[in-house]
Amino acid sequence: MVDEVRDEMHRAFDIVDKTITDDMLVCGYCGIEEEYMEDCDCSEEVVTYFEFQESVAEETMGNKDEYHRILDGGRC
């Protein structure tokens, strides 16, 4: 019973964390958070993190290594 409750709590926290991350505003080119964009030289439009992930996925066309490199800050 305790394990089931703990697992349910972990699932709930994962959903909350994902929702907060997906709604975070970032640079559309490099993914840097909006509050740090003054350090960003690319001057792209501000998009949600989810939109950034989607655009990177389309751009890398299934190349997982390139996708993760960009998401990990490979453009800054």
CSV table of N, CA, C and O in Angstrom, one decimal, residues 7-41:
chain,number,residue,atom,x,y,z
A,7,ASP,N,4.5,5.7,-5.4
A,7,ASP,CA,4.5,5.7,-6.8
A,7,ASP,C,3.6,6.7,-7.4
A,7,ASP,O,3.9,7.4,-8.4
A,8,GLU,N,2.4,6.8,-6.9
A,8,GLU,CA,1.4,7.7,-7.4
A,8,GLU,C,1.9,9.2,-7.1
A,8,GLU,O,1.7,10.1,-8.0
A,9,MET,N,2.5,9.4,-6.0
A,9,MET,CA,3.1,10.7,-5.7
A,9,MET,C,4.2,11.1,-6.7
A,9,MET,O,4.2,12.2,-7.2
A,10,HIS,N,5.0,10.1,-7.0
A,10,HIS,CA,6.1,10.4,-8.0
A,10,HIS,C,5.5,10.7,-9.3
A,10,HIS,O,6.0,11.6,-10.0
A,11,ARG,N,4.5,10.0,-9.8
A,11,ARG,CA,3.8,10.3,-11.0
A,11,ARG,C,3.2,11.7,-11.0
A,11,ARG,O,3.4,12.4,-12.0
A,12,ALA,N,2.6,12.1,-9.9
A,12,ALA,CA,2.0,13.4,-9.8
A,12,ALA,C,3.1,14.5,-9.9
A,12,ALA,O,2.9,15.5,-10.6
A,13,PHE,N,4.2,14.3,-9.2
A,13,PHE,CA,5.3,15.3,-9.2
A,13,PHE,C,5.9,15.4,-10.6
A,13,PHE,O,6.3,16.5,-11.1
A,14,ASP,N,6.0,14.2,-11.3
A,14,ASP,CA,6.6,14.2,-12.7
A,14,ASP,C,5.7,15.1,-13.6
A,14,ASP,O,6.2,15.8,-14.5
A,15,ILE,N,4.4,14.9,-13.5
A,15,ILE,CA,3.4,15.7,-14.3
A,15,ILE,C,3.6,17.2,-14.0
A,15,ILE,O,3.6,18.0,-14.9
A,16,VAL,N,3.7,17.6,-12.8
A,16,VAL,CA,3.8,19.0,-12.4
A,16,VAL,C,5.1,19.5,-12.9
A,16,VAL,O,5.2,20.6,-13.5
A,17,ASP,N,6.2,18.8,-12.7
A,17,ASP,CA,7.5,19.2,-13.2
A,17,ASP,C,7.5,19.4,-14.8
A,17,ASP,O,8.0,20.4,-15.3
A,18,LYS,N,6.9,18.5,-15.5
A,18,LYS,CA,6.9,18.5,-16.9
A,18,LYS,C,6.0,19.7,-17.4
A,18,LYS,O,6.4,20.4,-18.3
A,19,THR,N,4.9,20.0,-16.7
A,19,THR,CA,4.1,21.1,-17.0
A,19,THR,C,4.8,22.4,-16.9
A,19,THR,O,4.7,23.3,-17.7
A,20,ILE,N,5.5,22.5,-15.8
A,20,ILE,CA,6.2,23.8,-15.5
A,20,ILE,C,7.3,24.0,-16.5
A,20,ILE,O,7.5,25.0,-17.1
A,21,THR,N,8.1,22.9,-16.9
A,21,THR,CA,9.1,23.0,-17.8
A,21,THR,C,8.6,23.3,-19.2
A,21,THR,O,9.2,24.1,-19.9
A,22,ASP,N,7.5,22.7,-19.6
A,22,ASP,CA,7.0,22.9,-21.0
A,22,ASP,C,6.5,24.3,-21.2
A,22,ASP,O,6.5,24.8,-22.3
A,23,ASP,N,6.0,24.9,-20.1
A,23,ASP,CA,5.5,26.3,-20.2
A,23,ASP,C,6.5,27.4,-20.0
A,23,ASP,O,6.3,28.6,-20.2
A,24,MET,N,7.8,27.0,-19.7
A,24,MET,CA,8.9,27.9,-19.5
A,24,MET,C,9.2,28.6,-20.8
A,24,MET,O,9.2,28.0,-21.9
A,25,LEU,N,9.4,29.9,-20.8
A,25,LEU,CA,9.8,30.7,-22.0
A,25,LEU,C,11.3,30.7,-22.3
A,25,LEU,O,12.0,30.9,-21.3
A,26,VAL,N,11.6,30.4,-23.5
A,26,VAL,CA,13.0,30.2,-23.9
A,26,VAL,C,13.3,30.9,-25.2
A,26,VAL,O,12.4,31.2,-26.0
A,27,CYS,N,14.6,31.1,-25.6
A,27,CYS,CA,14.9,31.5,-26.9
A,27,CYS,C,14.6,30.5,-27.9
A,27,CYS,O,14.9,29.3,-27.7
A,28,GLY,N,14.0,30.8,-29.0
A,28,GLY,CA,13.6,29.9,-30.0
A,28,GLY,C,14.8,29.2,-30.8
A,28,GLY,O,14.6,28.2,-31.5
A,29,TYR,N,16.0,29.8,-30.7
A,29,TYR,CA,17.2,29.2,-31.4
A,29,TYR,C,18.0,28.3,-30.4
A,29,TYR,O,18.3,27.2,-30.8
A,30,CYS,N,18.4,28.9,-29.3
A,30,CYS,CA,19.3,28.1,-28.4
A,30,CYS,C,18.7,27.5,-27.2
A,30,CYS,O,19.3,26.6,-26.6
A,31,GLY,N,17.5,27.9,-26.8
A,31,GLY,CA,16.8,27.3,-25.7
A,31,GLY,C,17.1,28.0,-24.3
A,31,GLY,O,16.7,27.4,-23.3
A,32,ILE,N,17.9,29.0,-24.3
A,32,ILE,CA,18.2,29.7,-23.0
A,32,ILE,C,17.0,30.3,-22.4
A,32,ILE,O,16.1,30.8,-23.2
A,33,GLU,N,16.8,30.2,-21.1
A,33,GLU,CA,15.6,30.7,-20.5
A,33,GLU,C,15.5,32.2,-20.7
A,33,GLU,O,16.5,32.9,-20.8
A,34,GLU,N,14.3,32.7,-20.7
A,34,GLU,CA,14.0,34.1,-21.1
A,34,GLU,C,14.7,35.0,-20.1
A,34,GLU,O,15.2,36.1,-20.5
A,35,GLU,N,14.8,34.7,-18.8
A,35,GLU,CA,15.4,35.6,-17.9
A,35,GLU,C,16.9,35.8,-18.1
A,35,GLU,O,17.5,36.7,-17.7
A,36,TYR,N,17.5,34.9,-18.9
A,36,TYR,CA,19.0,35.0,-19.2
A,36,TYR,C,19.2,35.4,-20.6
A,36,TYR,O,20.4,35.3,-21.1
A,37,MET,N,18.2,35.8,-21.4
A,37,MET,CA,18.4,36.1,-22.8
A,37,MET,C,19.2,37.3,-23.1
A,37,MET,O,19.7,37.4,-24.2
A,38,GLU,N,19.5,38.1,-22.1
A,38,GLU,CA,20.4,39.2,-22.3
A,38,GLU,C,21.8,38.7,-22.6
A,38,GLU,O,22.6,39.4,-23.3
A,39,ASP,N,22.1,37.4,-22.2
A,39,ASP,CA,23.4,36.8,-22.5
A,39,ASP,C,23.4,36.1,-23.9
A,39,ASP,O,24.4,35.6,-24.3
A,40,CYS,N,22.2,36.1,-24.5
A,40,CYS,CA,22.0,35.3,-25.8
A,40,CYS,C,22.3,36.3,-27.0
A,40,CYS,O,21.8,37.4,-27.0
A,41,ASP,N,23.1,35.8,-27.9
A,41,ASP,CA,23.5,36.6,-29.1
A,41,ASP,C,22.6,36.4,-30.3
A,41,ASP,O,22.7,37.1,-31.3
